[in-house]
mmCIF file of C-alpha atoms in Angstrom:
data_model
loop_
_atom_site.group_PDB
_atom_site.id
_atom_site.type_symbol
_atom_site.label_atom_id
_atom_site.label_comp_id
_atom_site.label_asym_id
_atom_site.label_seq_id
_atom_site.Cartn_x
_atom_site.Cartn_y
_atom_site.Cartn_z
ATOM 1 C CA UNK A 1 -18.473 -4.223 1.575
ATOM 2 C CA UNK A 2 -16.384 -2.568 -0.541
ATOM 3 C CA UNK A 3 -14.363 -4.779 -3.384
ATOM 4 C CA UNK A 4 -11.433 -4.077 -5.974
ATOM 5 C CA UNK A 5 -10.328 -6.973 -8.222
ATOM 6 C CA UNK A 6 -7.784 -7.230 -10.566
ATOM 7 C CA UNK A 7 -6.353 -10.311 -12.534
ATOM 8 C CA UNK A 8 -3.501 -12.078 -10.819
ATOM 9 C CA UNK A 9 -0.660 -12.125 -13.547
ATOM 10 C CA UNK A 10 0.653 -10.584 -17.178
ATOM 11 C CA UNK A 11 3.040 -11.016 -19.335
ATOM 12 C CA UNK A 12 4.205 -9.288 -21.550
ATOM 13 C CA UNK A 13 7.651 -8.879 -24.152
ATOM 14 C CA UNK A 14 9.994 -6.284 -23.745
ATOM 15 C CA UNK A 15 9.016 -3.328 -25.567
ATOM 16 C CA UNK A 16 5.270 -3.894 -25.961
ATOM 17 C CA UNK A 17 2.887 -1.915 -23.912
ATOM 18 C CA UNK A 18 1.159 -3.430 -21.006
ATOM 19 C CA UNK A 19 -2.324 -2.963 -19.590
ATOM 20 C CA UNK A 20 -3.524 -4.033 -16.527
ATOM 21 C CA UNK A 21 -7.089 -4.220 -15.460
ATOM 22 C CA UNK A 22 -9.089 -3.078 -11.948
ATOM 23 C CA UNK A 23 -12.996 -3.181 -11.276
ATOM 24 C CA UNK A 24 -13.993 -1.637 -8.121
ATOM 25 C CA UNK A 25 -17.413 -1.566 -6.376
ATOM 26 C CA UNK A 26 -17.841 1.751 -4.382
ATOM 27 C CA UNK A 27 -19.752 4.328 -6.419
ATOM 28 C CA UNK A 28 -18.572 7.076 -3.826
ATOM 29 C CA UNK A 29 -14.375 7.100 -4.504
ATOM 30 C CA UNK A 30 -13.157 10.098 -4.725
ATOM 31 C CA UNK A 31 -9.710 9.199 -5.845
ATOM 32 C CA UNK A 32 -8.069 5.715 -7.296
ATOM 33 C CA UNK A 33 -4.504 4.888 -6.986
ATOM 34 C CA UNK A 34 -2.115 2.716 -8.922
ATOM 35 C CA UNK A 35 1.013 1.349 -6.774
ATOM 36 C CA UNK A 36 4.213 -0.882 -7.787
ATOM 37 C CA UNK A 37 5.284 -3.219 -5.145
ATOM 38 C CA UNK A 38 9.184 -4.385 -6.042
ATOM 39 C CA UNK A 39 10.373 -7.447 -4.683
ATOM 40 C CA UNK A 40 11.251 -7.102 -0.746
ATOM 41 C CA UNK A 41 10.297 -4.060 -1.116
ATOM 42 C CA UNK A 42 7.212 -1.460 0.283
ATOM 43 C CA UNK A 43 4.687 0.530 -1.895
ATOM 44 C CA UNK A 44 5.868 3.190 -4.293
ATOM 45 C CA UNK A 45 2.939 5.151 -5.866
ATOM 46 C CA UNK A 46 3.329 5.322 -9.371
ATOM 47 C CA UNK A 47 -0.015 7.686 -10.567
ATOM 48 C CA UNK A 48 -3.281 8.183 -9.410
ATOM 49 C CA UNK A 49 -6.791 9.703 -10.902
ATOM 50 C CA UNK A 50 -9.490 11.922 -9.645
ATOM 51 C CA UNK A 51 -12.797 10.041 -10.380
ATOM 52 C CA UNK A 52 -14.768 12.824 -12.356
ATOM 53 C CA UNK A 53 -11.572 12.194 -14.818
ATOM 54 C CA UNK A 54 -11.715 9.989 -17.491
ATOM 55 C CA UNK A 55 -7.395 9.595 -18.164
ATOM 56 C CA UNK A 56 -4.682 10.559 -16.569
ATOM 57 C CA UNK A 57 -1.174 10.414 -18.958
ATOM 58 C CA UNK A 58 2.365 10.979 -16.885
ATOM 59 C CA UNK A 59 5.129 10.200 -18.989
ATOM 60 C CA UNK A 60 5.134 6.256 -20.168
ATOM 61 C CA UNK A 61 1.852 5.852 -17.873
ATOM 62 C CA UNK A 62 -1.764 5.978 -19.055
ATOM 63 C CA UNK A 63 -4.741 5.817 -16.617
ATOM 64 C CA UNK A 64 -8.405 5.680 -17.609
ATOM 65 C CA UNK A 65 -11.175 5.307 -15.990
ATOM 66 C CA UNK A 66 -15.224 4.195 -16.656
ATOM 67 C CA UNK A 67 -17.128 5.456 -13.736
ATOM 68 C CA UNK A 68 -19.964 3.969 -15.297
ATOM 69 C CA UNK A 69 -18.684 0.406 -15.133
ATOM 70 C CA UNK A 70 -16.580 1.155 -12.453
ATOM 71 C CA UNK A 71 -13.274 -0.095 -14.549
ATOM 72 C CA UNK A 72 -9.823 1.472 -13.978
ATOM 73 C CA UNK A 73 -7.078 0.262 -16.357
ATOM 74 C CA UNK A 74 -3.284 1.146 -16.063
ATOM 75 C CA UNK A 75 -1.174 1.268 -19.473
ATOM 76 C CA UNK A 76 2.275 1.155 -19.465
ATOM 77 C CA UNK A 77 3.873 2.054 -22.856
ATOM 78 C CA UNK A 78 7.428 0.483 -23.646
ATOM 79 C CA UNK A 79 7.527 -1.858 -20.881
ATOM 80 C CA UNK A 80 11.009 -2.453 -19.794
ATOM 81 C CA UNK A 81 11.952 -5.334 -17.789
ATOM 82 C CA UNK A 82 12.767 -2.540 -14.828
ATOM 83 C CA UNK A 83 8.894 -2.342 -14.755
ATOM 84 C CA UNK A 84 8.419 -6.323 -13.374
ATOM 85 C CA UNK A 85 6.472 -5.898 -10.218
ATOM 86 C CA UNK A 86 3.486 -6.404 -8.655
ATOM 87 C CA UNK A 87 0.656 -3.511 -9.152
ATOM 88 C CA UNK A 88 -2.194 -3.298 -6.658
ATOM 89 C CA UNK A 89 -5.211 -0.727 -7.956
ATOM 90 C CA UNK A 90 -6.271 1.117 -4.428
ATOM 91 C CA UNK A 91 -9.628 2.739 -4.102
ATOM 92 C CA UNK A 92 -9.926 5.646 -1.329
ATOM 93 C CA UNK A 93 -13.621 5.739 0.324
ATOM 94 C CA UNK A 94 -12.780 6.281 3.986
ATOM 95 C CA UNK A 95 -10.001 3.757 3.884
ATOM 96 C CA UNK A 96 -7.362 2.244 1.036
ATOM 97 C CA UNK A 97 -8.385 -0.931 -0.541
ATOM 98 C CA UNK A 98 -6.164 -2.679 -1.956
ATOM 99 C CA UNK A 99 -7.122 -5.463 -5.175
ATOM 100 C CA UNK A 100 -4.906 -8.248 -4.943
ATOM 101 C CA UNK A 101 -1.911 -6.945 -7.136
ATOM 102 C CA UNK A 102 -1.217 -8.065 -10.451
ATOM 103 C CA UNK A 103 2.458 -9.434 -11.419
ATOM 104 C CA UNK A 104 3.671 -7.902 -14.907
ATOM 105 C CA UNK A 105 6.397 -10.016 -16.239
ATOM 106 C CA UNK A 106 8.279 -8.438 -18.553
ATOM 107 C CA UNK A 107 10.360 -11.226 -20.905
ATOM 108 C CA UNK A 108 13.507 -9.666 -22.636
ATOM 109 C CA UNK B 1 12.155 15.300 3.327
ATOM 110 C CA UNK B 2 9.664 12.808 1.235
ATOM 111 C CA UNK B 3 10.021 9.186 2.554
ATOM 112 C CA UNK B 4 9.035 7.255 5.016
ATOM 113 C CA UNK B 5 11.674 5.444 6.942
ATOM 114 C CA UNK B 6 10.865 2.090 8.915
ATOM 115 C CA UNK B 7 13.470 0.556 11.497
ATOM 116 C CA UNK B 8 14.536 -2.656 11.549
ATOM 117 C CA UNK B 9 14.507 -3.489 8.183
ATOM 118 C CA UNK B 10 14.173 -7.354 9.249
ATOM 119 C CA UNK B 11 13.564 -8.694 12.826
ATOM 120 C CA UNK B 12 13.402 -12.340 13.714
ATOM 121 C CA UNK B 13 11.982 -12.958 17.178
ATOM 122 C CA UNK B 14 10.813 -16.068 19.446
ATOM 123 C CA UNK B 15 7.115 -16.204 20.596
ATOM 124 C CA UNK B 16 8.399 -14.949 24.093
ATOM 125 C CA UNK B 17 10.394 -11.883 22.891
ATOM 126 C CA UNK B 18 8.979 -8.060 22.726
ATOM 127 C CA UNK B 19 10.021 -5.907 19.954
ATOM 128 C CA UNK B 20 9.066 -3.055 18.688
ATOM 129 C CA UNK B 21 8.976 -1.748 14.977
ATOM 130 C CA UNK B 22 9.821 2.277 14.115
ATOM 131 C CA UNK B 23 8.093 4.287 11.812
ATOM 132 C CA UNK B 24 9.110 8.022 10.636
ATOM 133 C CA UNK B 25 8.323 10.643 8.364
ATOM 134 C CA UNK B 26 8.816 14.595 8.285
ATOM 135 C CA UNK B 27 6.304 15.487 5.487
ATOM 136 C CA UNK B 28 4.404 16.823 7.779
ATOM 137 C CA UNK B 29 1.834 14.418 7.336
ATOM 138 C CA UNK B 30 -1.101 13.997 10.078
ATOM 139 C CA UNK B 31 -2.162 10.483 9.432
ATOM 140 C CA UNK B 32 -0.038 7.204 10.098
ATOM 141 C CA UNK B 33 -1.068 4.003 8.934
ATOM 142 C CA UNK B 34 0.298 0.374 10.105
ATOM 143 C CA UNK B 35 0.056 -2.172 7.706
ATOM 144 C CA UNK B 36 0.431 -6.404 7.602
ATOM 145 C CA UNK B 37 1.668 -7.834 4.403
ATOM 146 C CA UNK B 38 2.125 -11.853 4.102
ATOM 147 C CA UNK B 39 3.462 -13.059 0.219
ATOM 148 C CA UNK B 40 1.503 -12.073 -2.485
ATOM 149 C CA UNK B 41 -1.081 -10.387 -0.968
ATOM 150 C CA UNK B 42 -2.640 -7.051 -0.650
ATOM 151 C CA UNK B 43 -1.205 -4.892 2.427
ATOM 152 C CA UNK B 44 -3.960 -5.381 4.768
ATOM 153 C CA UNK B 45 -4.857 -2.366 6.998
ATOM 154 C CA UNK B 46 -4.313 -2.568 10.874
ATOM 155 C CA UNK B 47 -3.994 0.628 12.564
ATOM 156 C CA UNK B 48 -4.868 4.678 11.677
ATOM 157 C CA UNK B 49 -3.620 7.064 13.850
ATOM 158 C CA UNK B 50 -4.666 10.796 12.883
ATOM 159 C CA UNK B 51 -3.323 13.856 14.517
ATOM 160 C CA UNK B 52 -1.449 11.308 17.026
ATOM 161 C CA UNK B 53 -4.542 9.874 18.038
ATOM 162 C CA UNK B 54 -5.702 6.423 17.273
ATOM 163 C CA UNK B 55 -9.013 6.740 14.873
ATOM 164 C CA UNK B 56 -8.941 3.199 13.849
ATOM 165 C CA UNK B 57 -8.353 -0.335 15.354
ATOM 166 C CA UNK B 58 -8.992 -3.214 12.617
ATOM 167 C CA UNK B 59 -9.998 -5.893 15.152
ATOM 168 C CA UNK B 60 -6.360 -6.025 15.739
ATOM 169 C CA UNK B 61 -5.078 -8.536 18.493
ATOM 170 C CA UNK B 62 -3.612 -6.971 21.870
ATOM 171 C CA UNK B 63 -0.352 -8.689 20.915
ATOM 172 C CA UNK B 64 0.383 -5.911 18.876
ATOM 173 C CA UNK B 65 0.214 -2.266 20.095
ATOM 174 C CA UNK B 66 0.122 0.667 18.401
ATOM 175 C CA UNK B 67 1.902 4.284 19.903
ATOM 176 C CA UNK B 68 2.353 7.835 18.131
ATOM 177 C CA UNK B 69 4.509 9.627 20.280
ATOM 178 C CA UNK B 70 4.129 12.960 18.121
ATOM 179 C CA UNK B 71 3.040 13.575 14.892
ATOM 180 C CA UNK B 72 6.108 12.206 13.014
ATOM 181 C CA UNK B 73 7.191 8.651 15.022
ATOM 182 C CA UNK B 74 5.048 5.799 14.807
ATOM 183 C CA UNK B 75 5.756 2.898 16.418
ATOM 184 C CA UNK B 76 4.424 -0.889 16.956
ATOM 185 C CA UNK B 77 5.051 -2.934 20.075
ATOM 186 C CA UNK B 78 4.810 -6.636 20.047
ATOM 187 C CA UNK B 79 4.852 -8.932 22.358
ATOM 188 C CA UNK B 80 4.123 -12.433 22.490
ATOM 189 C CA UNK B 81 3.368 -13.176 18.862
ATOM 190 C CA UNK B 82 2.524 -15.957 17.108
ATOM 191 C CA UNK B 83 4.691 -17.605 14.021
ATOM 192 C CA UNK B 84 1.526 -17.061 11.477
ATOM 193 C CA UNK B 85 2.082 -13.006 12.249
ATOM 194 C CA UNK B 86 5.663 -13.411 10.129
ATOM 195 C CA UNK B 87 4.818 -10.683 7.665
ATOM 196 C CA UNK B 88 5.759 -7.924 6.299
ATOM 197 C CA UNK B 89 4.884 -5.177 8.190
ATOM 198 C CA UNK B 90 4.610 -1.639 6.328
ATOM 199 C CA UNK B 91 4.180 1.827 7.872
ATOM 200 C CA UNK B 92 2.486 4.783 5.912
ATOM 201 C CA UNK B 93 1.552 8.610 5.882
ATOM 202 C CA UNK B 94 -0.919 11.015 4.357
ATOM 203 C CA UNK B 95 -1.782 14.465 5.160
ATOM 204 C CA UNK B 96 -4.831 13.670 6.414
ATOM 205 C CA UNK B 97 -6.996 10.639 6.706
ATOM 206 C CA UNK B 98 -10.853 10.139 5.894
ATOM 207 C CA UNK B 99 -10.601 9.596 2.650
ATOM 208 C CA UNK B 100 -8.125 12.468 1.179
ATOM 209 C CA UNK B 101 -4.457 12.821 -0.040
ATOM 210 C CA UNK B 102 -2.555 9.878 -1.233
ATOM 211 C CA UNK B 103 -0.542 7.574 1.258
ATOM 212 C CA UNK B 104 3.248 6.983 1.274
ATOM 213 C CA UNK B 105 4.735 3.888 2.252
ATOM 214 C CA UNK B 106 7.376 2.748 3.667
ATOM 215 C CA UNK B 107 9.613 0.255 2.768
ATOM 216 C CA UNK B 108 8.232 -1.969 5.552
ATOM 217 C CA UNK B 109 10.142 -4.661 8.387
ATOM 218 C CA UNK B 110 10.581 -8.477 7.434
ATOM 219 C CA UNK B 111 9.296 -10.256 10.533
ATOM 220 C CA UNK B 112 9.465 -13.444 11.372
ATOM 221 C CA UNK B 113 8.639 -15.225 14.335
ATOM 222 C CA UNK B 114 10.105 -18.244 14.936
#
């Protein structure tokens, strides 16, 4: 079935950009979505990208994607320690799923 | 209007107890999603209602059940749970399901059954 993985955890210094990685598996999305989970807190959807798009830019956010290898990547410039969360990559194709999330720690 | 609201915001209940959990949204949005979310995990899907009818069922268990009284309340009854369903439990919306429009969450109920 259909897979999205991401790497579990980054770290980064306050200031510094921040990239976070996502391979998917279905050749058929139509749209991929970055979220930022908060602690205690639900799903906010920070950006997303059509896939016959190669980036996306909104504001500090950079998207890009490689259809071919089937690699998303979310840049965040001038990471502030506001932007510690967890970030789950979400592929559309029928239903949302969901890589694991990867924590960004941002160290002052 | 562009949130979804969820009621409670925590619940604790005993394995005897039914509850149910609220979901709301007045985007106008035709699909309704319930989703399960235990610690550092992905939210895992459960239910899909589109225009108030249920569309998909993820093998759920009949301890929870799923109701969209119109196109802007969703709700989820439980009864008789089990303390390994202690989750988060998140609602969501999108105008329409099957693979279009981007889905708004919730900021989900803290359950935990004791």
């Amino acid at each position: 079935g259909e897979d999205v993985e991401q790497s579990l955890f980054l770290s980064v210094r306050e200031g510094d950009s921040s990239v976070i990685n996502c391979t998917y598996t279905d050749s058929s999305s139509t749209y991929l979505y970055w979220y930022k989970q908060e602690p205690g807190a639900g799903l906010q959807l920070l950006t997303y990208i059509f896939s016959n798009m190669d980036m996306k830019q909104d504001q500090r956010l950079t998207v890009l994607l490689n259809k071919k290898d089937k690699h998303l990547s979310l840049r965040i410039a001038d990471t502030q320690t506001g932007d510690s969360a967890i970030y789950f990559c979400a592929d559309i194709g029928g239903k949302l799923i969901f890589g694991q999330g990867t924590t960004l720690q941002v160290k002052p | 209007d562009t949130e979804v609201t969820q009621t409670p915001k925590h619940l604790v209940m005993g394995m005897t107890n039914k509850k149910s959990l609220k979901c709301e949204q007045h985007m106008g949005h035709r699909a309704m999603y319930w989703y399960k979310q235990k610690a550092k995990k992905p939210p895992e899907l459960m239910f899909v209602y589109s225009y108030e009818k249920l569309s998909i069922n993820e093998s759920v268990p009949s301890r929870f059940s799923p109701e969209c009284p119109n196109s802007s309340l969703l709700n989820l009854h439980l009864h008789a749970l089990q303390p390994e369903d202690s989750a988060l439990y998140l609602c969501a919306s999108s105008q329409a399901s099957g693979g279009r429009g981007e889905q708004f969450f919730g900021p989900g109920t803290r359950l935990t059954v004791l």
